[in-house]
Amino acid sequence: MNYIYKGTVCSDLETIKSFIDQTVNNLDNLISDNDLIFDIKVILNELIVNGALHGNECVPSKCISLTLKMNSKTLTIEVQDEGRGIDYDPEEYRSTDLKSWGRGLVLVNGLSDEFYVDRNKVVSIKNIV
């Protein structure tokens, strides 16, 4: 089974919530494992909201692109914003620093089987078998 989805959402948090809910509902018809669906929803929420808040700086005219590619073994989630991008190093985050930022990508990295950041594009690969 192959599934491909491409969509965009502008940097409005209410619109993003509906966009994520609809995306997860579509996946829920293809994936029966509720724990896996929960992980995917967390990943989508963290990546898309991060793109809106940090990448696009909440400029409503800037959008976040989402591409989902699923085959019988993996789901690849690609999220790209219109920002400058970041240099991501998971080793730089220390939970004892009590920072109010930086946890989202660490969380996504932990939930993903593979995780990549390339400036303003992030890719999470989740095994679905």
PDB file of C-alpha atoms in Angstrom:
ATOM      1  CA  MET A   1       0.000   0.000   0.000  1.00  0.00           C
ATOM      2  CA  ASN A   2       1.352   3.412  -0.938  1.00  0.00           C
ATOM      3  CA  TYR A   3      -0.099   6.671   0.344  1.00  0.00           C
ATOM      4  CA  ILE A   4       1.092  10.174  -0.488  1.00  0.00           C
ATOM      5  CA  TYR A   5      -0.342  13.387   0.882  1.00  0.00           C
ATOM      6  CA  LYS A   6       0.818  16.950   0.224  1.00  0.00           C
ATOM      7  CA  GLY A   7      -0.731  19.963   1.885  1.00  0.00           C
ATOM      8  CA  THR A   8      -0.013  23.412   3.201  1.00  0.00           C
ATOM      9  CA  VAL A   9      -1.326  25.418   6.113  1.00  0.00           C
ATOM     10  CA  CYS A  10      -0.740  29.046   6.974  1.00  0.00           C
ATOM     11  CA  SER A  11       0.742  30.095  10.313  1.00  0.00           C
ATOM     12  CA  ASP A  12      -2.534  30.473  12.215  1.00  0.00           C
ATOM     13  CA  LEU A  13      -2.777  28.196  15.263  1.00  0.00           C
ATOM     14  CA  GLU A  14      -6.550  27.597  14.959  1.00  0.00           C
ATOM     15  CA  THR A  15      -6.195  26.657  11.303  1.00  0.00           C
ATOM     16  CA  ILE A  16      -3.223  24.437  12.167  1.00  0.00           C
ATOM     17  CA  LYS A  17      -5.266  22.550  14.780  1.00  0.00           C
ATOM     18  CA  SER A  18      -7.964  21.719  12.208  1.00  0.00           C
ATOM     19  CA  PHE A  19      -5.325  20.827   9.599  1.00  0.00           C
ATOM     20  CA  ILE A  20      -3.591  18.390  11.974  1.00  0.00           C
ATOM     21  CA  ASP A  21      -6.900  16.859  13.102  1.00  0.00           C
ATOM     22  CA  GLN A  22      -7.956  16.256   9.486  1.00  0.00           C
ATOM     23  CA  THR A  23      -4.546  14.797   8.595  1.00  0.00           C
ATOM     24  CA  VAL A  24      -4.670  12.407  11.560  1.00  0.00           C
ATOM     25  CA  ASN A  25      -8.260  11.408  10.697  1.00  0.00           C
ATOM     26  CA  ASN A  26      -7.099  10.486   7.198  1.00  0.00           C
ATOM     27  CA  LEU A  27      -4.256   8.380   8.629  1.00  0.00           C
ATOM     28  CA  ASP A  28      -6.578   6.789  11.171  1.00  0.00           C
ATOM     29  CA  ASN A  29      -8.373   5.133   8.248  1.00  0.00           C
ATOM     30  CA  LEU A  30      -5.070   3.559   7.135  1.00  0.00           C
ATOM     31  CA  ILE A  31      -3.364   2.722  10.450  1.00  0.00           C
ATOM     32  CA  SER A  32      -5.174   0.672  13.084  1.00  0.00           C
ATOM     33  CA  ASP A  33      -2.598   0.989  15.902  1.00  0.00           C
ATOM     34  CA  ASN A  34      -3.876   3.714  18.260  1.00  0.00           C
ATOM     35  CA  ASP A  35      -0.495   4.144  19.972  1.00  0.00           C
ATOM     36  CA  LEU A  36       1.137   4.731  16.604  1.00  0.00           C
ATOM     37  CA  ILE A  37      -1.563   7.247  15.642  1.00  0.00           C
ATOM     38  CA  PHE A  38      -0.949   9.075  18.940  1.00  0.00           C
ATOM     39  CA  ASP A  39       2.811   9.272  18.242  1.00  0.00           C
ATOM     40  CA  ILE A  40       2.140  10.555  14.725  1.00  0.00           C
ATOM     41  CA  LYS A  41      -0.223  13.230  16.048  1.00  0.00           C
ATOM     42  CA  VAL A  42       2.395  14.411  18.549  1.00  0.00           C
ATOM     43  CA  ILE A  43       5.044  14.523  15.809  1.00  0.00           C
ATOM     44  CA  LEU A  44       2.780  16.472  13.443  1.00  0.00           C
ATOM     45  CA  ASN A  45       1.730  18.890  16.163  1.00  0.00           C
ATOM     46  CA  GLU A  46       5.286  19.613  17.310  1.00  0.00           C
ATOM     47  CA  LEU A  47       6.720  20.033  13.826  1.00  0.00           C
ATOM     48  CA  ILE A  48       3.925  22.103  12.317  1.00  0.00           C
ATOM     49  CA  VAL A  49       3.457  24.372  15.340  1.00  0.00           C
ATOM     50  CA  ASN A  50       7.246  24.835  15.591  1.00  0.00           C
ATOM     51  CA  GLY A  51       7.283  25.812  11.924  1.00  0.00           C
ATOM     52  CA  ALA A  52       4.573  28.414  12.497  1.00  0.00           C
ATOM     53  CA  LEU A  53       5.964  29.843  15.744  1.00  0.00           C
ATOM     54  CA  HIS A  54       9.712  29.679  15.233  1.00  0.00           C
ATOM     55  CA  GLY A  55      10.208  29.361  11.484  1.00  0.00           C
ATOM     56  CA  ASN A  56       7.464  31.642  10.206  1.00  0.00           C
ATOM     57  CA  GLU A  57       7.335  33.781  13.367  1.00  0.00           C
ATOM     58  CA  CYS A  58       3.498  33.619  13.299  1.00  0.00           C
ATOM     59  CA  VAL A  59       3.281  35.642  10.085  1.00  0.00           C
ATOM     60  CA  PRO A  60      -0.145  34.519   8.787  1.00  0.00           C
ATOM     61  CA  SER A  61       0.844  34.865   5.137  1.00  0.00           C
ATOM     62  CA  LYS A  62       3.706  32.369   5.573  1.00  0.00           C
ATOM     63  CA  CYS A  63       2.805  28.705   5.261  1.00  0.00           C
ATOM     64  CA  ILE A  64       4.054  25.320   6.385  1.00  0.00           C
ATOM     65  CA  SER A  65       4.220  22.495   3.841  1.00  0.00           C
ATOM     66  CA  LEU A  66       3.496  18.916   4.859  1.00  0.00           C
ATOM     67  CA  THR A  67       4.285  15.812   2.839  1.00  0.00           C
ATOM     68  CA  LEU A  68       3.379  12.330   4.062  1.00  0.00           C
ATOM     69  CA  LYS A  69       4.664   9.241   2.270  1.00  0.00           C
ATOM     70  CA  MET A  70       3.600   5.854   3.523  1.00  0.00           C
ATOM     71  CA  ASN A  71       4.418   2.386   2.276  1.00  0.00           C
ATOM     72  CA  SER A  72       3.880  -0.970   3.949  1.00  0.00           C
ATOM     73  CA  LYS A  73       6.779  -0.413   6.377  1.00  0.00           C
ATOM     74  CA  THR A  74       7.264   3.301   7.079  1.00  0.00           C
ATOM     75  CA  LEU A  75       5.585   6.676   7.273  1.00  0.00           C
ATOM     76  CA  THR A  76       7.781   9.606   6.265  1.00  0.00           C
ATOM     77  CA  ILE A  77       6.695  13.006   7.551  1.00  0.00           C
ATOM     78  CA  GLU A  78       8.301  16.056   5.927  1.00  0.00           C
ATOM     79  CA  VAL A  79       7.547  19.536   7.268  1.00  0.00           C
ATOM     80  CA  GLN A  80       9.004  22.702   5.782  1.00  0.00           C
ATOM     81  CA  ASP A  81       8.404  26.309   6.815  1.00  0.00           C
ATOM     82  CA  GLU A  82       9.375  29.608   5.187  1.00  0.00           C
ATOM     83  CA  GLY A  83      11.914  30.589   7.849  1.00  0.00           C
ATOM     84  CA  ARG A  84      15.707  30.784   7.770  1.00  0.00           C
ATOM     85  CA  GLY A  85      16.111  27.344   9.292  1.00  0.00           C
ATOM     86  CA  ILE A  86      18.136  26.056  12.197  1.00  0.00           C
ATOM     87  CA  ASP A  87      21.215  24.054  12.989  1.00  0.00           C
ATOM     88  CA  TYR A  88      19.874  21.209  15.112  1.00  0.00           C
ATOM     89  CA  ASP A  89      22.069  19.261  17.482  1.00  0.00           C
ATOM     90  CA  PRO A  90      20.141  17.102  19.967  1.00  0.00           C
ATOM     91  CA  GLU A  91      23.200  16.968  22.213  1.00  0.00           C
ATOM     92  CA  GLU A  92      22.874  20.709  22.903  1.00  0.00           C
ATOM     93  CA  TYR A  93      19.561  20.317  24.752  1.00  0.00           C
ATOM     94  CA  ARG A  94      19.850  19.815  28.506  1.00  0.00           C
ATOM     95  CA  SER A  95      16.643  19.294  30.450  1.00  0.00           C
ATOM     96  CA  THR A  96      18.327  20.736  33.545  1.00  0.00           C
ATOM     97  CA  ASP A  97      18.748  24.133  31.800  1.00  0.00           C
ATOM     98  CA  LEU A  98      15.008  24.800  32.353  1.00  0.00           C
ATOM     99  CA  LYS A  99      14.655  26.493  28.961  1.00  0.00           C
ATOM    100  CA  SER A 100      11.186  27.150  27.605  1.00  0.00           C
ATOM    101  CA  TRP A 101      12.235  26.068  24.100  1.00  0.00           C
ATOM    102  CA  GLY A 102      14.019  23.148  22.482  1.00  0.00           C
ATOM    103  CA  ARG A 103      11.977  20.277  23.865  1.00  0.00           C
ATOM    104  CA  GLY A 104       9.767  19.770  20.799  1.00  0.00           C
ATOM    105  CA  LEU A 105      12.477  18.552  18.456  1.00  0.00           C
ATOM    106  CA  VAL A 106      13.970  16.372  21.196  1.00  0.00           C
ATOM    107  CA  LEU A 107      10.535  14.827  21.700  1.00  0.00           C
ATOM    108  CA  VAL A 108      10.042  14.255  17.962  1.00  0.00           C
ATOM    109  CA  ASN A 109      13.527  12.762  17.717  1.00  0.00           C
ATOM    110  CA  GLY A 110      12.624  10.329  20.505  1.00  0.00           C
ATOM    111  CA  LEU A 111       9.335   9.321  18.879  1.00  0.00           C
ATOM    112  CA  SER A 112      10.898   8.880  15.429  1.00  0.00           C
ATOM    113  CA  ASP A 113      12.812   5.885  14.150  1.00  0.00           C
ATOM    114  CA  GLU A 114      14.855   8.307  12.027  1.00  0.00           C
ATOM    115  CA  PHE A 115      14.955  12.100  12.287  1.00  0.00           C
ATOM    116  CA  TYR A 116      16.676  14.734  10.161  1.00  0.00           C
ATOM    117  CA  VAL A 117      16.798  18.519  10.142  1.00  0.00           C
ATOM    118  CA  ASP A 118      17.996  20.371   7.056  1.00  0.00           C
ATOM    119  CA  ARG A 119      17.701  24.103   7.785  1.00  0.00           C
ATOM    120  CA  ASN A 120      13.938  24.783   7.512  1.00  0.00           C
ATOM    121  CA  LYS A 121      12.890  21.245   6.595  1.00  0.00           C
ATOM    122  CA  VAL A 122      12.470  18.424   9.091  1.00  0.00           C
ATOM    123  CA  VAL A 123      11.926  14.765   8.286  1.00  0.00           C
ATOM    124  CA  SER A 124      10.591  12.170  10.708  1.00  0.00           C
ATOM    125  CA  ILE A 125      10.456   8.528   9.682  1.00  0.00           C
ATOM    126  CA  LYS A 126       8.230   6.241  11.711  1.00  0.00           C
ATOM    127  CA  ASN A 127       8.157   2.458  11.298  1.00  0.00           C
ATOM    128  CA  ILE A 128       4.555   1.271  11.032  1.00  0.00           C
ATOM    129  CA  VAL A 129       5.043  -2.491  11.224  1.00  0.00           C
TER     130      VAL A 129
END
